[in-house]
PDB file of C-alpha atoms in Angstrom:
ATOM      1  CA  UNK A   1     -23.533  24.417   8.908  1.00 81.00           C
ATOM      2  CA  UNK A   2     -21.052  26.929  10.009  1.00 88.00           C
ATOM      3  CA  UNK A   3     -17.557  26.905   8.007  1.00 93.00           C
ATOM      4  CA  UNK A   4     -14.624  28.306   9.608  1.00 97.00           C
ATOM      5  CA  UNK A   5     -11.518  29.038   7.745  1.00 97.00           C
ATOM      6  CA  UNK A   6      -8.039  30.216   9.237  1.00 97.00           C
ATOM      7  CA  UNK A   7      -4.965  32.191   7.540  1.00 97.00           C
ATOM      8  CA  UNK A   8      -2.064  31.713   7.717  1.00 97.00           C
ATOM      9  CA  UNK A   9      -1.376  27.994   8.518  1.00 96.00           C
ATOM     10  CA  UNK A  10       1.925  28.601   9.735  1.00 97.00           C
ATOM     11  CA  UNK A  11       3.778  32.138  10.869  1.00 98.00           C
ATOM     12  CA  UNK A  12       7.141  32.915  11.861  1.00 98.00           C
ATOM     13  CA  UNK A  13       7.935  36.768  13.740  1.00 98.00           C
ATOM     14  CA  UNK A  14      10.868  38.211  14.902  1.00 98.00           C
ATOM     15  CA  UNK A  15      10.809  38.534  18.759  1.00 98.00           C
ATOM     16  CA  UNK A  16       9.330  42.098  18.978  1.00 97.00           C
ATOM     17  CA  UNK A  17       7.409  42.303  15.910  1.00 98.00           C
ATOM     18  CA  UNK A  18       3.565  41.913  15.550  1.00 98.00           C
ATOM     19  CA  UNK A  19       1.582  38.892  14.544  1.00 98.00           C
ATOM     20  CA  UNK A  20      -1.922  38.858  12.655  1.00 98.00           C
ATOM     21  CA  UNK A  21      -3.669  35.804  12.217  1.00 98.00           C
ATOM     22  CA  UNK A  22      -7.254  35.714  10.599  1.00 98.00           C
ATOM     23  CA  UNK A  23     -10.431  33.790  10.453  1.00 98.00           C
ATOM     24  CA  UNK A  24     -13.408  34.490   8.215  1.00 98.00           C
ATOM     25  CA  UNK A  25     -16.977  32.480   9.295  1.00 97.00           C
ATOM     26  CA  UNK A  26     -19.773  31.972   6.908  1.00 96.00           C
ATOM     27  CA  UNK A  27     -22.968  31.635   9.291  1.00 95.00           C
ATOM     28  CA  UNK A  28     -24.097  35.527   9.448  1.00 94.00           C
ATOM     29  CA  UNK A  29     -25.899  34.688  12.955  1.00 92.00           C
ATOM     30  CA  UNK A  30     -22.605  33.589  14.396  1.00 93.00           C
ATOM     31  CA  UNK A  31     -22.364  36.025  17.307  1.00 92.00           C
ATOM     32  CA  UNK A  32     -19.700  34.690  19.773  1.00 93.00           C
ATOM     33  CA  UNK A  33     -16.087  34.626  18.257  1.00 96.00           C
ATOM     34  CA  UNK A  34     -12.982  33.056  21.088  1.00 96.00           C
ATOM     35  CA  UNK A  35      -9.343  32.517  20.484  1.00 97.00           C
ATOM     36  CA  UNK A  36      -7.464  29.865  21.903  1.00 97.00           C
ATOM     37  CA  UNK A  37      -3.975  29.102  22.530  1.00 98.00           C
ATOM     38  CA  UNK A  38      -2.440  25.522  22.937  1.00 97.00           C
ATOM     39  CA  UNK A  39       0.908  25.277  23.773  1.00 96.00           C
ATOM     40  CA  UNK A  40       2.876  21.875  23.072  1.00 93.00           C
ATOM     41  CA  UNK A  41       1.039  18.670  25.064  1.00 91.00           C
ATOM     42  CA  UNK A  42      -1.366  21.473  26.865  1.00 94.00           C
ATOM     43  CA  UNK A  43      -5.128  22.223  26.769  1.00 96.00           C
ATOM     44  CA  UNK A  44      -6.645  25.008  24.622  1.00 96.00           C
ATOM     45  CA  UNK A  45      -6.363  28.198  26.732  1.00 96.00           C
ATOM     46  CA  UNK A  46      -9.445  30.934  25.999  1.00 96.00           C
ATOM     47  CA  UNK A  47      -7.134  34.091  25.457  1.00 97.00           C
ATOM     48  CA  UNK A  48      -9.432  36.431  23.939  1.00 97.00           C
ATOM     49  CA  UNK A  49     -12.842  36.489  22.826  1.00 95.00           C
ATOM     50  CA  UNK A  50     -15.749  38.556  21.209  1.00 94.00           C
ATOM     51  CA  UNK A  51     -19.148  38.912  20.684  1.00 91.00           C
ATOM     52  CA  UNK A  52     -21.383  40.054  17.486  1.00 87.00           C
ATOM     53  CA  UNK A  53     -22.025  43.963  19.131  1.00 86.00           C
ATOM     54  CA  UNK A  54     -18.512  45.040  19.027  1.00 84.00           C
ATOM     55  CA  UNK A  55     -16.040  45.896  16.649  1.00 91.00           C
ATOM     56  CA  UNK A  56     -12.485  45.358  18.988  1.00 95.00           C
ATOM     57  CA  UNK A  57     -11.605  44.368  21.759  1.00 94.00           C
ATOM     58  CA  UNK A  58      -7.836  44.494  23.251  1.00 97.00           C
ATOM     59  CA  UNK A  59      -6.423  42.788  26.741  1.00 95.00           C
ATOM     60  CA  UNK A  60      -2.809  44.120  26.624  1.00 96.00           C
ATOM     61  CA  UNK A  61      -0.860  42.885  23.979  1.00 97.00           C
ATOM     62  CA  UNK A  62      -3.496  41.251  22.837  1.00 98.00           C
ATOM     63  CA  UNK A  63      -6.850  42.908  20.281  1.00 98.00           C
ATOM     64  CA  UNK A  64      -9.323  41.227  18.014  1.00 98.00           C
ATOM     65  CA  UNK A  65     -11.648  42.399  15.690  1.00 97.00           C
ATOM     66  CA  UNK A  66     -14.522  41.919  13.857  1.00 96.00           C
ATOM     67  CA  UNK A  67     -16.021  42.956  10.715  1.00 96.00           C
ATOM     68  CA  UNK A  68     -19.711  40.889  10.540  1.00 94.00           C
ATOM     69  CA  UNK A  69     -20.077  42.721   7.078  1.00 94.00           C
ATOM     70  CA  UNK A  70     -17.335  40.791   5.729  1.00 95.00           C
ATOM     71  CA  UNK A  71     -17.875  38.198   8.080  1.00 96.00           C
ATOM     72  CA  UNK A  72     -14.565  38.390   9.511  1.00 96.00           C
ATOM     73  CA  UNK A  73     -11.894  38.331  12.404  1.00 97.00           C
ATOM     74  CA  UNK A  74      -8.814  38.332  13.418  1.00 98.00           C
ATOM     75  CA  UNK A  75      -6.355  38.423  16.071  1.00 98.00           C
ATOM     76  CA  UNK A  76      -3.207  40.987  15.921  1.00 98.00           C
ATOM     77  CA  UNK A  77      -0.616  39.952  18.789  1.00 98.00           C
ATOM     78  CA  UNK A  78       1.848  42.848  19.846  1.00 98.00           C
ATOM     79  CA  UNK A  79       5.271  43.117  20.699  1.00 98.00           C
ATOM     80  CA  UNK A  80       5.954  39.847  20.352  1.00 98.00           C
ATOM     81  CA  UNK A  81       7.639  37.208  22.588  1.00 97.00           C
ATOM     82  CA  UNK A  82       9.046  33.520  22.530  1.00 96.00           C
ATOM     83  CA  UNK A  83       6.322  32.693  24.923  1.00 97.00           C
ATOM     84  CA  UNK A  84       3.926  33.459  22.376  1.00 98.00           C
ATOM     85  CA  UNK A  85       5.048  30.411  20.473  1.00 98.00           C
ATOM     86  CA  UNK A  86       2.006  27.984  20.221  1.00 97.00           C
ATOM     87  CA  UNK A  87      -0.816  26.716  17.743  1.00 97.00           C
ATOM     88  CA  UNK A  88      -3.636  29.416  17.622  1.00 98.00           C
ATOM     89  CA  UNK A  89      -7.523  28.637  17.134  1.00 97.00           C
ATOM     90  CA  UNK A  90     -10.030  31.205  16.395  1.00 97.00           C
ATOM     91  CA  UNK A  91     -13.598  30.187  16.279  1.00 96.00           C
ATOM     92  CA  UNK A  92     -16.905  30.665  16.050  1.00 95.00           C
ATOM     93  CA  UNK A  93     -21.031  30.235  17.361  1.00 92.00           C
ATOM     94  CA  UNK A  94     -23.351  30.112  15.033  1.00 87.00           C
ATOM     95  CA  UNK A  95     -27.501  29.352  14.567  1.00 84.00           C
ATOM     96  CA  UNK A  96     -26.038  25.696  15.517  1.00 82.00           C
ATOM     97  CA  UNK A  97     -25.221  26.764  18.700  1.00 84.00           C
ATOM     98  CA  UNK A  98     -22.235  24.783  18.904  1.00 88.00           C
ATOM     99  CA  UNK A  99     -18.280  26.165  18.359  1.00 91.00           C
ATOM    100  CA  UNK A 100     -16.391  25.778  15.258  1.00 94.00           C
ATOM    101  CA  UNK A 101     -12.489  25.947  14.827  1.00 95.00           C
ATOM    102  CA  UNK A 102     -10.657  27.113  12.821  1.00 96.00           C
ATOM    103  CA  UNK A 103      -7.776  24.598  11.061  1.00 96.00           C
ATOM    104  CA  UNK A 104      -4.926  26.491  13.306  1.00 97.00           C
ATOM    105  CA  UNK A 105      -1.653  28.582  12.785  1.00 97.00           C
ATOM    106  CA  UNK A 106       1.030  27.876  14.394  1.00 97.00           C
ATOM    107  CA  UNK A 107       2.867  30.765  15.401  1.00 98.00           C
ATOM    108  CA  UNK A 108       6.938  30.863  15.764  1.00 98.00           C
ATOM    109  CA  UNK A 109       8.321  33.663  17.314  1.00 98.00           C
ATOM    110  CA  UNK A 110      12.190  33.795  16.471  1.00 96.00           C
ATOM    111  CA  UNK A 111      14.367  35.292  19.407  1.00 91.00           C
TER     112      UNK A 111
ATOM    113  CA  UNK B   1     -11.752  26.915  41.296  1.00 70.00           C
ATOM    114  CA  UNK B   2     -10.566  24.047  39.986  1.00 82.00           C
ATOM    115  CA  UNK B   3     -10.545  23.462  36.534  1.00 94.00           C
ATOM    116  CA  UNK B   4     -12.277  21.128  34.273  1.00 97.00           C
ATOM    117  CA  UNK B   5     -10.788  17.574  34.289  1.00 97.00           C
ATOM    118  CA  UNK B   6     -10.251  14.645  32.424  1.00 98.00           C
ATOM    119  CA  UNK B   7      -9.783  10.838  33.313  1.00 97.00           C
ATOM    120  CA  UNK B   8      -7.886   8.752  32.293  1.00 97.00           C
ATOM    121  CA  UNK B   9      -5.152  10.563  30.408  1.00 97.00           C
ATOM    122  CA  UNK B  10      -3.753   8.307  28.150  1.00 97.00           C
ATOM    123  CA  UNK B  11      -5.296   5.353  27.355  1.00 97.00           C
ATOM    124  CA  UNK B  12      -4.153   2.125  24.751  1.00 98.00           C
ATOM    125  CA  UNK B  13      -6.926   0.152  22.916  1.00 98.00           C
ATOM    126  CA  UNK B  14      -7.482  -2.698  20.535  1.00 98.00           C
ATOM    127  CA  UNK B  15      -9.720  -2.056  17.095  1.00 98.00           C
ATOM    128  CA  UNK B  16     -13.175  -3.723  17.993  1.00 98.00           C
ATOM    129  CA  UNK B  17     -13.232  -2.653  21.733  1.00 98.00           C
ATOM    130  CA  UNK B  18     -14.986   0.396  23.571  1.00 98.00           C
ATOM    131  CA  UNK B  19     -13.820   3.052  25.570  1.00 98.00           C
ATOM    132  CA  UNK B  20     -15.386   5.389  28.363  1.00 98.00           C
ATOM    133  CA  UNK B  21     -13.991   8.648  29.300  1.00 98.00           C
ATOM    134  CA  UNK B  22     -14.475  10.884  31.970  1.00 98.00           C
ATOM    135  CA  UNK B  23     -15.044  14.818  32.243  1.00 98.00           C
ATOM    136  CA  UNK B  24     -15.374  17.046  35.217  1.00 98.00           C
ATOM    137  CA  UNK B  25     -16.881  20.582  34.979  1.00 96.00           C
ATOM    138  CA  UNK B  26     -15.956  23.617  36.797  1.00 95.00           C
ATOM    139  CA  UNK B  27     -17.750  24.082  40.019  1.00 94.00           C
ATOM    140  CA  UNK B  28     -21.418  25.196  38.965  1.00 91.00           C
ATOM    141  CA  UNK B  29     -21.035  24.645  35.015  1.00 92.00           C
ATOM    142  CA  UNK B  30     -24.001  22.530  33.534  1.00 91.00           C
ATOM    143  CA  UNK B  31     -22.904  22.927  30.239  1.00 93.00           C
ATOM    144  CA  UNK B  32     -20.038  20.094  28.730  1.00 95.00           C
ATOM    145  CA  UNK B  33     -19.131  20.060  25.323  1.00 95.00           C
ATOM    146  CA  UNK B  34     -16.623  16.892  23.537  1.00 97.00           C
ATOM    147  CA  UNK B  35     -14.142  17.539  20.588  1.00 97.00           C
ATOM    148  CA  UNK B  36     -11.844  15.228  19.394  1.00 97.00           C
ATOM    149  CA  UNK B  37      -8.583  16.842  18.081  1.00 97.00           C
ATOM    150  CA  UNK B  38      -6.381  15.533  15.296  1.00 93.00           C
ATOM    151  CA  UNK B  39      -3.452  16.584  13.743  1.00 85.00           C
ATOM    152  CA  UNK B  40      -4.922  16.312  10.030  1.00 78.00           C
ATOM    153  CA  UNK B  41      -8.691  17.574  11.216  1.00 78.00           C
ATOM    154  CA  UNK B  42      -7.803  19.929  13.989  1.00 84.00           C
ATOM    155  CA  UNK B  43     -10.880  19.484  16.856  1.00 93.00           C
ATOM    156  CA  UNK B  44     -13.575  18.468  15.661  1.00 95.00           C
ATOM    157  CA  UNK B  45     -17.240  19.356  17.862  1.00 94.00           C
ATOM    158  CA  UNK B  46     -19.063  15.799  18.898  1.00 96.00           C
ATOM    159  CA  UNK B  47     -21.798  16.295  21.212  1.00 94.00           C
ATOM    160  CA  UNK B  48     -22.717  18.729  24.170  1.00 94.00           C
ATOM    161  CA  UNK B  49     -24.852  18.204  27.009  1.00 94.00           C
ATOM    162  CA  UNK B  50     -26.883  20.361  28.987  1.00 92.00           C
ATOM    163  CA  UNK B  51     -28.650  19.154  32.448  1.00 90.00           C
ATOM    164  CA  UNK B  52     -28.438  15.794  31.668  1.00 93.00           C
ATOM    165  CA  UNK B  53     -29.640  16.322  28.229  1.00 94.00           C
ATOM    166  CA  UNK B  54     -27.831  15.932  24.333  1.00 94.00           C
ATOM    167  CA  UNK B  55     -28.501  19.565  23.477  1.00 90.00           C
ATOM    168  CA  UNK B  56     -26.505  19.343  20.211  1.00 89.00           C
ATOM    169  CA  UNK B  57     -24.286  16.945  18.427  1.00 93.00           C
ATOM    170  CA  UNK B  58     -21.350  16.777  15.504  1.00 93.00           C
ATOM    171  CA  UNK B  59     -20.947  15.273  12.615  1.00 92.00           C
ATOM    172  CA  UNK B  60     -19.749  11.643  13.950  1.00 96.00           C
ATOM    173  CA  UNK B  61     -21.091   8.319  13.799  1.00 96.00           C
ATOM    174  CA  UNK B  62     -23.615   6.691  15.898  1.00 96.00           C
ATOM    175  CA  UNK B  63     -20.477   4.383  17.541  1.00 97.00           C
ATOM    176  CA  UNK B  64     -19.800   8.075  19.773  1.00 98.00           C
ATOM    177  CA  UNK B  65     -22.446   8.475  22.090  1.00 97.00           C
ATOM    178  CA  UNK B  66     -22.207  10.317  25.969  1.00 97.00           C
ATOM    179  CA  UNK B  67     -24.346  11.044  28.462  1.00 97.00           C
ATOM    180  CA  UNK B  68     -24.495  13.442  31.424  1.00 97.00           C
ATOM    181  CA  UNK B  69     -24.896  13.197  35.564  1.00 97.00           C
ATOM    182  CA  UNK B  70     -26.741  15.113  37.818  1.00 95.00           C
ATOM    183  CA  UNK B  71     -23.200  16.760  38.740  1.00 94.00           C
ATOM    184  CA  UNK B  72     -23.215  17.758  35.557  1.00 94.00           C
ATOM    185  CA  UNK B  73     -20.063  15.179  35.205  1.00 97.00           C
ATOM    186  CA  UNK B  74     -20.027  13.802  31.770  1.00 98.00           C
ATOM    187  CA  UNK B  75     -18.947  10.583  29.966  1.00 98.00           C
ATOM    188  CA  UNK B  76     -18.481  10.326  26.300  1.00 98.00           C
ATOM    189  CA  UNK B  77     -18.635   6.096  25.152  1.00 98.00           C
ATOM    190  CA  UNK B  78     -16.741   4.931  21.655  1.00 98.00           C
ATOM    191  CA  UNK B  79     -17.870   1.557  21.051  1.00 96.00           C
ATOM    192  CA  UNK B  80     -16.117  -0.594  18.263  1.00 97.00           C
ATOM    193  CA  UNK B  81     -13.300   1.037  17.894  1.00 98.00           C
ATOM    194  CA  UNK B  82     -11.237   2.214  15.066  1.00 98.00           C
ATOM    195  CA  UNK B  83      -7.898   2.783  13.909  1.00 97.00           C
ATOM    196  CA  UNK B  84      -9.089   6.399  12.587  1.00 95.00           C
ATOM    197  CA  UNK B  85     -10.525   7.320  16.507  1.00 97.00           C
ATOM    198  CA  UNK B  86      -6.704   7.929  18.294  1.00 97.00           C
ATOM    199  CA  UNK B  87      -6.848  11.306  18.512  1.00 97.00           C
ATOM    200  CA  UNK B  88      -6.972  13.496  21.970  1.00 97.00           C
ATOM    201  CA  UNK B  89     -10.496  13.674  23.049  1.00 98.00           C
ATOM    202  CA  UNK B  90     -11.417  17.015  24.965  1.00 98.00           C
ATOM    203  CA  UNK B  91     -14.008  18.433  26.940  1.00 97.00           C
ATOM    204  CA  UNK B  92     -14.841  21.964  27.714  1.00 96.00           C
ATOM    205  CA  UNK B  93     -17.501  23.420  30.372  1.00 95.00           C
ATOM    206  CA  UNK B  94     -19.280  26.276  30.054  1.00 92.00           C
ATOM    207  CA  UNK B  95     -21.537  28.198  32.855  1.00 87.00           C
ATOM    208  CA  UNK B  96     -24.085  28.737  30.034  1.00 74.00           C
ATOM    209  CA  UNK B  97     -26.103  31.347  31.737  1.00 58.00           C
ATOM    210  CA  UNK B  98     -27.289  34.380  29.769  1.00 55.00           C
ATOM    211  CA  UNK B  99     -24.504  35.789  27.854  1.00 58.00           C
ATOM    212  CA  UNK B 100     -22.034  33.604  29.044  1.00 64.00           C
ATOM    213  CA  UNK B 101     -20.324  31.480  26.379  1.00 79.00           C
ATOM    214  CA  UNK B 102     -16.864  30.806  27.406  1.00 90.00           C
ATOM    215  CA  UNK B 103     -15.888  27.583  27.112  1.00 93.00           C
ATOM    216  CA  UNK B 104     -12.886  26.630  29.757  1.00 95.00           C
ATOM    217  CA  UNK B 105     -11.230  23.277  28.185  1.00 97.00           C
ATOM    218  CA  UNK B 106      -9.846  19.875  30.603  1.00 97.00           C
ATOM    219  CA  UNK B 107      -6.176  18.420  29.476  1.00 97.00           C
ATOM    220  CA  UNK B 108      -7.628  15.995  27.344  1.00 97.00           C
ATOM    221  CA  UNK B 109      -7.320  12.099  26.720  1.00 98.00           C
ATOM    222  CA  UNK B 110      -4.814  10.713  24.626  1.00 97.00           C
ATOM    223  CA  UNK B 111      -6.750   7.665  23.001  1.00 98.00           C
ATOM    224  CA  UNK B 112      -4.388   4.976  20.825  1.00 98.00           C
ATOM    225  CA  UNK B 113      -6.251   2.254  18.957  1.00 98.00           C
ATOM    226  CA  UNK B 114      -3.705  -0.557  17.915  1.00 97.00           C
TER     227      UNK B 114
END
């Protein structure tokens, strides 16, 4: 089935600075590829997702993209902020139909 | 809209009993999928239903079964239970028409087997 596996774990940014978290997938007909945000004792929020046909895709601060050659993706955060602090999930739908997460990073951003 | 939600919110069993939670699509959703999230497995897919119907299902043991209503409300069932299932136990709904994938997840339920 798919596998998907998440770098780094844990990161720590200065307020201001940019964040890059990535994910690589190994089932090559994945073709749908969210990110989700949960914030201490809160539900997974969908921030950003994908799909197979393109490359990038940005909502403000916010961009992922995808490289199905390599069979990765990854989320790069902007201008960081404290409220960015939270555990972040990438995942991914494969032939299975069904979503797999990544293991998480939980992202500190340091005022 | 209201979102997708989950009842009860915390709950407290003993090993050996079973439990029945609750999920509540978004308005006009059919499609409701169960994870359980843990802090050493992170979530973890268990089954998803589609129109009343087990369209696909994770890697768990036959003790986690669910079902799904003509509201497209669904109920996942852990019978026996174990020490190893407290974890928080989501669900996510999905419109599931062509295309459309996004998965939109409730606030979960906090399970504790003593």
């Amino acid at each position: 089935g798919e596998n998907v596996e998440q770098h780094p774990s844990t990161l720590s940014v200065q307020e201001g600075d940019s964040a890059v978290i990535k994910c690589t997938y190994s089932d090559s007909a994945s073709n749908y590829f969210p990110w989700y945000k949960q914030e201490l004792g809160k539900r997974p929020q969908l921030i950003i997702d994908i799909r197979s046909n393109v490359g990038e895709k940005k909502d403000q601060r916010i961009a992922v993209t995808l490289n199905k050659t390599a069979k990765h993706f990854s989320l790069h955060i902007t201008e960081t902020q404290p409220e960015d602090s939270a555990v972040y999930f990438c995942a991914a739908k494969g032939s299975a139909r069904q979503l797999t997460f990544g293991s998480g990073t939980q992202l500190t951003v340091l005022p | 809209k209201a979102g997708v939600t989950q009842t009860p919110r915390y709950l407290i069993k003993t090993r050996g009993q079973q439990v029945t939670l609750s999920c509540s699509p978004i308005s006009g959703h059919r499609s409701v999928s169960w994870y359980q999230q843990t802090p050493g497995q992170g979530l973890q897919f268990l089954f998803e239903y589609f129109s009343e119907t087990q369209r696909n299902k994770g890697n768990f043991p036959g003790r986690f079964s669910g079902r799904q209503f003509s509201n497209s409300r669904s109920e996942m069932n852990v019978s026996t239970l174990e020490l190893g299932d407290s974890a928080l136990y989501l669900c996510a709904s999905s419109l599931e028409g062509t295309g459309t994938y996004e998965q939109y997840f409730g606030p979960g339920t906090r399970l504790t087997v003593t």
